[in-house]
CSV table of N, CA and C in Angstrom, one decimal:
chain,number,residue,atom,x,y,z
A,1,UNK,N,4.6,9.1,-15.8
A,1,UNK,CA,4.8,7.7,-15.7
A,1,UNK,C,3.2,6.9,-15.0
A,2,UNK,N,2.9,6.1,-15.7
A,2,UNK,CA,1.5,5.0,-15.1
A,2,UNK,C,2.4,4.1,-14.1
A,3,UNK,N,1.4,3.5,-13.4
A,3,UNK,CA,1.8,2.4,-12.1
A,3,UNK,C,2.2,1.5,-13.1
A,4,UNK,N,3.2,0.8,-12.6
A,4,UNK,CA,3.6,-0.3,-12.9
A,4,UNK,C,3.9,-1.5,-12.3
A,5,UNK,N,2.7,-2.8,-12.8
A,5,UNK,CA,2.9,-3.8,-11.7
A,5,UNK,C,3.6,-5.3,-11.9
A,6,UNK,N,4.1,-5.9,-11.0
A,6,UNK,CA,4.8,-6.5,-11.5
A,6,UNK,C,4.7,-7.9,-10.1
A,7,UNK,N,4.8,-9.0,-10.8
A,7,UNK,CA,4.6,-10.4,-9.7
A,7,UNK,C,6.2,-10.9,-8.8
A,8,UNK,N,6.2,-11.3,-7.9
A,8,UNK,CA,6.9,-11.3,-7.1
A,8,UNK,C,6.6,-12.3,-6.5
A,9,UNK,N,7.7,-13.3,-6.3
A,9,UNK,CA,7.9,-14.6,-5.5
A,9,UNK,C,8.5,-14.4,-4.4
A,10,UNK,N,7.9,-14.8,-2.9
A,10,UNK,CA,9.0,-14.4,-2.2
A,10,UNK,C,9.4,-15.7,-1.8
A,11,UNK,N,10.6,-15.7,-1.4
A,11,UNK,CA,11.7,-16.8,-1.9
A,11,UNK,C,12.2,-17.4,-0.5
A,12,UNK,N,12.4,-16.3,0.8
A,12,UNK,CA,12.6,-17.0,1.7
A,12,UNK,C,12.5,-15.9,3.2
A,13,UNK,N,12.2,-16.4,3.8
A,13,UNK,CA,12.4,-15.3,5.2
A,13,UNK,C,13.3,-15.3,6.7
A,14,UNK,N,13.9,-14.5,6.7
A,14,UNK,CA,14.7,-14.9,8.0
A,14,UNK,C,14.8,-13.9,8.8
A,15,UNK,N,14.8,-14.7,10.0
A,15,UNK,CA,14.9,-13.7,11.3
A,15,UNK,C,15.9,-13.1,11.5
A,16,UNK,N,16.6,-11.4,11.6
A,16,UNK,CA,17.6,-10.9,11.6
A,16,UNK,C,18.1,-10.5,12.9
A,17,UNK,N,17.6,-10.8,13.9
A,17,UNK,CA,18.0,-10.5,15.3
A,17,UNK,C,18.1,-11.9,16.1
A,18,UNK,N,18.8,-11.9,17.3
A,18,UNK,CA,18.8,-12.7,18.3
A,18,UNK,C,17.8,-12.8,19.4
A,19,UNK,N,17.2,-11.4,19.0
A,19,UNK,CA,16.4,-11.2,20.3
A,19,UNK,C,15.3,-10.4,19.9
A,20,UNK,N,14.1,-10.7,20.5
A,20,UNK,CA,13.2,-9.4,20.2
A,20,UNK,C,13.4,-8.1,20.2
A,21,UNK,N,12.9,-7.5,19.3
A,21,UNK,CA,13.0,-5.8,19.7
A,21,UNK,C,12.0,-5.4,20.4
A,22,UNK,N,12.0,-4.0,20.9
A,22,UNK,CA,10.6,-3.6,21.1
A,22,UNK,C,9.9,-2.8,20.0
A,23,UNK,N,9.0,-2.7,20.0
A,23,UNK,CA,8.0,-1.9,18.5
A,23,UNK,C,7.5,-0.3,19.0
A,24,UNK,N,7.7,0.2,18.5
A,24,UNK,CA,7.4,1.8,18.8
A,24,UNK,C,6.5,2.4,17.9
A,25,UNK,N,5.9,3.1,18.5
A,25,UNK,CA,4.3,3.8,17.9
A,25,UNK,C,5.3,5.2,17.1
A,26,UNK,N,5.4,5.3,16.4
A,26,UNK,CA,5.8,6.8,15.7
A,26,UNK,C,4.6,7.7,15.2
A,27,UNK,N,3.4,7.6,15.7
A,27,UNK,CA,2.5,8.1,14.9
A,27,UNK,C,2.7,10.2,15.8
A,28,UNK,N,3.2,9.9,16.3
A,28,UNK,CA,3.5,11.3,17.1
A,28,UNK,C,5.0,12.1,16.7
A,29,UNK,N,5.1,11.3,15.7
A,29,UNK,CA,6.6,12.0,15.2
A,29,UNK,C,7.8,11.4,15.5
A,30,UNK,N,8.1,11.0,16.9
A,30,UNK,CA,8.8,10.6,17.3
A,30,UNK,C,8.6,9.1,18.4
A,31,UNK,N,9.6,8.2,18.5
A,31,UNK,CA,9.2,7.1,18.9
A,31,UNK,C,8.8,6.7,20.3
A,32,UNK,N,7.6,6.5,20.4
A,32,UNK,CA,7.1,6.4,21.4
A,32,UNK,C,6.5,4.7,21.9
A,33,UNK,N,7.3,4.0,23.2
A,33,UNK,CA,7.4,2.6,23.3
A,33,UNK,C,5.5,2.0,23.4
A,34,UNK,N,5.4,0.8,22.9
A,34,UNK,CA,4.5,0.3,23.0
A,34,UNK,C,4.2,-1.1,23.9
A,35,UNK,N,5.3,-1.0,24.8
A,35,UNK,CA,5.3,-2.5,25.3
A,35,UNK,C,5.4,-3.4,24.5
A,36,UNK,N,5.5,-3.7,23.4
A,36,UNK,CA,5.3,-4.9,22.9
A,36,UNK,C,6.6,-5.2,21.6
A,37,UNK,N,6.8,-6.2,21.9
A,37,UNK,CA,8.3,-6.7,21.1
A,37,UNK,C,7.8,-7.5,20.1
A,38,UNK,N,8.9,-7.6,19.0
A,38,UNK,CA,8.9,-8.3,17.8
A,38,UNK,C,9.9,-8.8,17.3
A,39,UNK,N,10.2,-9.9,16.4
A,39,UNK,CA,11.4,-10.3,15.8
A,39,UNK,C,11.4,-9.5,14.2
A,40,UNK,N,12.5,-9.0,14.3
A,40,UNK,CA,12.5,-8.5,12.9
A,40,UNK,C,13.2,-9.7,12.0
A,41,UNK,N,12.2,-9.8,10.6
A,41,UNK,CA,12.6,-10.6,9.6
A,41,UNK,C,13.0,-9.7,8.5
A,42,UNK,N,13.5,-10.3,7.5
A,42,UNK,CA,13.9,-10.2,6.0
A,42,UNK,C,13.4,-11.0,5.4
A,43,UNK,N,12.9,-10.2,4.4
A,43,UNK,CA,12.2,-10.9,3.4
A,43,UNK,C,12.9,-10.6,1.7
A,44,UNK,N,12.6,-12.0,1.0
A,44,UNK,CA,13.9,-12.2,-0.3
A,44,UNK,C,12.6,-12.4,-1.0
A,45,UNK,N,12.3,-11.4,-2.1
A,45,UNK,CA,11.8,-11.7,-3.5
A,45,UNK,C,12.3,-11.5,-4.9
A,46,UNK,N,12.0,-12.2,-5.8
A,46,UNK,CA,12.2,-12.2,-7.1
A,46,UNK,C,11.0,-12.3,-7.8
A,47,UNK,N,11.7,-11.0,-9.0
A,47,UNK,CA,10.2,-11.3,-10.0
A,47,UNK,C,10.1,-12.2,-10.7
A,48,UNK,N,8.8,-12.7,-11.3
A,48,UNK,CA,8.5,-13.9,-11.8
A,48,UNK,C,7.6,-14.0,-13.1
A,49,UNK,N,7.6,-14.4,-14.0
A,49,UNK,CA,7.0,-13.9,-15.2
A,49,UNK,C,7.1,-15.8,-15.8
A,50,UNK,N,6.0,-16.1,-16.1
A,50,UNK,CA,5.3,-17.5,-16.9
A,50,UNK,C,4.6,-17.3,-17.6
A,51,UNK,N,5.4,-17.5,-19.2
A,51,UNK,CA,4.4,-17.0,-20.4
A,51,UNK,C,3.5,-18.0,-21.0
A,52,UNK,N,3.1,-19.0,-19.7
A,52,UNK,CA,1.7,-19.8,-20.5
A,52,UNK,C,0.4,-18.9,-19.6
A,53,UNK,N,0.7,-18.0,-18.6
A,53,UNK,CA,-0.2,-17.5,-18.2
A,53,UNK,C,-0.9,-16.3,-18.6
A,54,UNK,N,-1.8,-15.8,-19.6
A,54,UNK,CA,-2.1,-14.8,-19.9
A,54,UNK,C,-2.1,-13.5,-19.2
A,55,UNK,N,-2.0,-13.4,-17.7
A,55,UNK,CA,-2.3,-12.4,-17.0
A,55,UNK,C,-0.5,-11.6,-17.3
A,56,UNK,N,0.1,-12.8,-17.0
A,56,UNK,CA,1.7,-12.5,-17.4
A,56,UNK,C,2.0,-11.5,-18.9
A,57,UNK,N,1.2,-12.7,-19.6
A,57,UNK,CA,1.9,-11.9,-21.1
A,57,UNK,C,1.5,-10.4,-21.0
A,58,UNK,N,0.5,-10.2,-20.5
A,58,UNK,CA,-0.5,-8.9,-20.9
A,58,UNK,C,0.6,-7.6,-20.3
A,59,UNK,N,1.2,-8.2,-19.4
A,59,UNK,CA,1.9,-6.8,-18.5
A,59,UNK,C,3.9,-7.4,-18.5
A,60,UNK,N,4.1,-8.6,-19.4
A,60,UNK,CA,5.7,-8.4,-19.5
A,60,UNK,C,6.8,-7.6,-19.8
A,61,UNK,N,5.9,-6.5,-20.7
A,61,UNK,CA,7.0,-5.5,-20.8
A,61,UNK,C,7.4,-4.6,-19.7
A,62,UNK,N,6.6,-4.2,-19.0
A,62,UNK,CA,6.6,-3.8,-17.8
A,62,UNK,C,6.9,-4.4,-16.3
A,63,UNK,N,7.2,-5.9,-16.6
A,63,UNK,CA,7.9,-6.4,-15.4
A,63,UNK,C,8.8,-6.5,-15.0
A,64,UNK,N,9.3,-5.6,-14.1
A,64,UNK,CA,10.9,-5.6,-14.0
A,64,UNK,C,12.0,-7.1,-13.5
A,65,UNK,N,12.8,-7.1,-14.1
A,65,UNK,CA,13.6,-8.5,-13.5
A,65,UNK,C,14.6,-7.9,-12.5
A,66,UNK,N,14.5,-9.0,-11.3
A,66,UNK,CA,15.5,-8.0,-10.2
A,66,UNK,C,14.8,-9.1,-9.3
A,67,UNK,N,15.2,-8.6,-8.5
A,67,UNK,CA,15.3,-8.8,-6.5
A,67,UNK,C,14.8,-8.2,-5.9
A,68,UNK,N,14.2,-7.9,-5.0
A,68,UNK,CA,13.9,-6.9,-3.8
A,68,UNK,C,14.2,-7.9,-2.3
A,69,UNK,N,14.8,-6.9,-1.6
A,69,UNK,CA,15.1,-7.4,-0.1
A,69,UNK,C,14.4,-6.5,0.9
A,70,UNK,N,13.6,-7.2,1.6
A,70,UNK,CA,13.1,-5.8,3.0
A,70,UNK,C,13.0,-6.2,3.7
A,71,UNK,N,13.2,-5.6,4.8
A,71,UNK,CA,13.5,-5.7,6.7
A,71,UNK,C,12.2,-5.0,7.1
A,72,UNK,N,10.8,-6.2,7.8
A,72,UNK,CA,10.1,-5.7,8.0
A,72,UNK,C,10.1,-6.0,10.1
A,73,UNK,N,9.8,-5.1,10.8
A,73,UNK,CA,9.6,-5.2,12.0
A,73,UNK,C,8.2,-5.2,13.1
A,74,UNK,N,7.2,-4.9,11.8
A,74,UNK,CA,6.1,-4.2,12.2
A,74,UNK,C,5.6,-6.4,12.7
A,75,UNK,N,5.0,-7.0,13.4
A,75,UNK,CA,4.5,-8.0,13.3
A,75,UNK,C,3.0,-8.4,12.9
A,76,UNK,N,2.4,-7.6,12.4
A,76,UNK,CA,1.4,-7.8,11.6
A,76,UNK,C,1.7,-7.7,10.2
A,77,UNK,N,2.7,-7.8,9.6
A,77,UNK,CA,2.7,-8.1,8.0
A,77,UNK,C,4.2,-9.5,8.1
A,78,UNK,N,3.3,-10.0,6.8
A,78,UNK,CA,3.9,-11.7,7.1
A,78,UNK,C,3.9,-11.4,5.5
A,79,UNK,N,5.0,-12.0,4.8
A,79,UNK,CA,5.1,-12.9,3.4
A,79,UNK,C,5.0,-14.4,3.7
A,80,UNK,N,4.4,-15.3,2.7
A,80,UNK,CA,4.6,-16.5,3.0
A,80,UNK,C,5.7,-17.1,1.5
A,81,UNK,N,7.0,-17.8,2.3
A,81,UNK,CA,7.7,-18.2,1.4
A,81,UNK,C,7.2,-19.1,0.7
A,82,UNK,N,7.1,-18.9,-0.6
A,82,UNK,CA,6.9,-20.1,-1.9
A,82,UNK,C,5.1,-19.1,-2.8
A,83,UNK,N,5.0,-18.2,-2.2
A,83,UNK,CA,3.8,-17.4,-2.4
A,83,UNK,C,3.9,-16.5,-3.5
A,84,UNK,N,3.5,-16.0,-4.0
A,84,UNK,CA,3.7,-14.6,-5.2
A,84,UNK,C,3.0,-14.0,-4.8
A,85,UNK,N,3.4,-12.3,-4.7
A,85,UNK,CA,2.7,-10.9,-4.5
A,85,UNK,C,2.6,-10.0,-5.6
A,86,UNK,N,1.6,-9.1,-5.8
A,86,UNK,CA,1.7,-8.0,-6.7
A,86,UNK,C,2.4,-7.0,-6.0
A,87,UNK,N,3.1,-6.2,-7.2
A,87,UNK,CA,3.9,-5.2,-6.2
A,87,UNK,C,3.4,-3.9,-7.5
A,88,UNK,N,3.0,-3.0,-7.1
A,88,UNK,CA,2.9,-1.9,-7.9
A,88,UNK,C,4.0,-0.6,-7.7
A,89,UNK,N,4.0,-0.1,-8.6
A,89,UNK,CA,5.2,0.9,-8.6
A,89,UNK,C,4.2,2.2,-8.9
A,90,UNK,N,3.8,2.9,-8.1
A,90,UNK,CA,3.3,4.2,-8.6
A,90,UNK,C,3.9,5.6,-7.8
A,91,UNK,N,4.2,6.4,-9.0
A,91,UNK,CA,4.8,7.5,-8.6
A,91,UNK,C,4.0,8.3,-7.7
A,92,UNK,N,5.2,9.0,-6.8
A,92,UNK,CA,4.3,9.8,-5.6
A,92,UNK,C,4.6,11.5,-6.2
A,93,UNK,N,3.5,12.1,-5.8
A,93,UNK,CA,3.7,13.6,-6.5
A,93,UNK,C,4.3,14.3,-5.4
């Protein structure tokens, strides 16, 4: 299977906890406290396709139709509602 590229629109972001949670470092294979806290967020996306955009016309058959919901607690990751993002599906060996 080849890589499939889709274009998704971030529809919303929602804070998912009433208070911040601890950020852990998992590089050692187990959670190690970092002393940092963050507010977990849920991002909701839906696939977009515009028949007037040549780029969209080129990969329309490979663009999935649907929605994606992800929860992120990494404070450096942020998606902006109303902005479009590429999502590449690549098989893992």
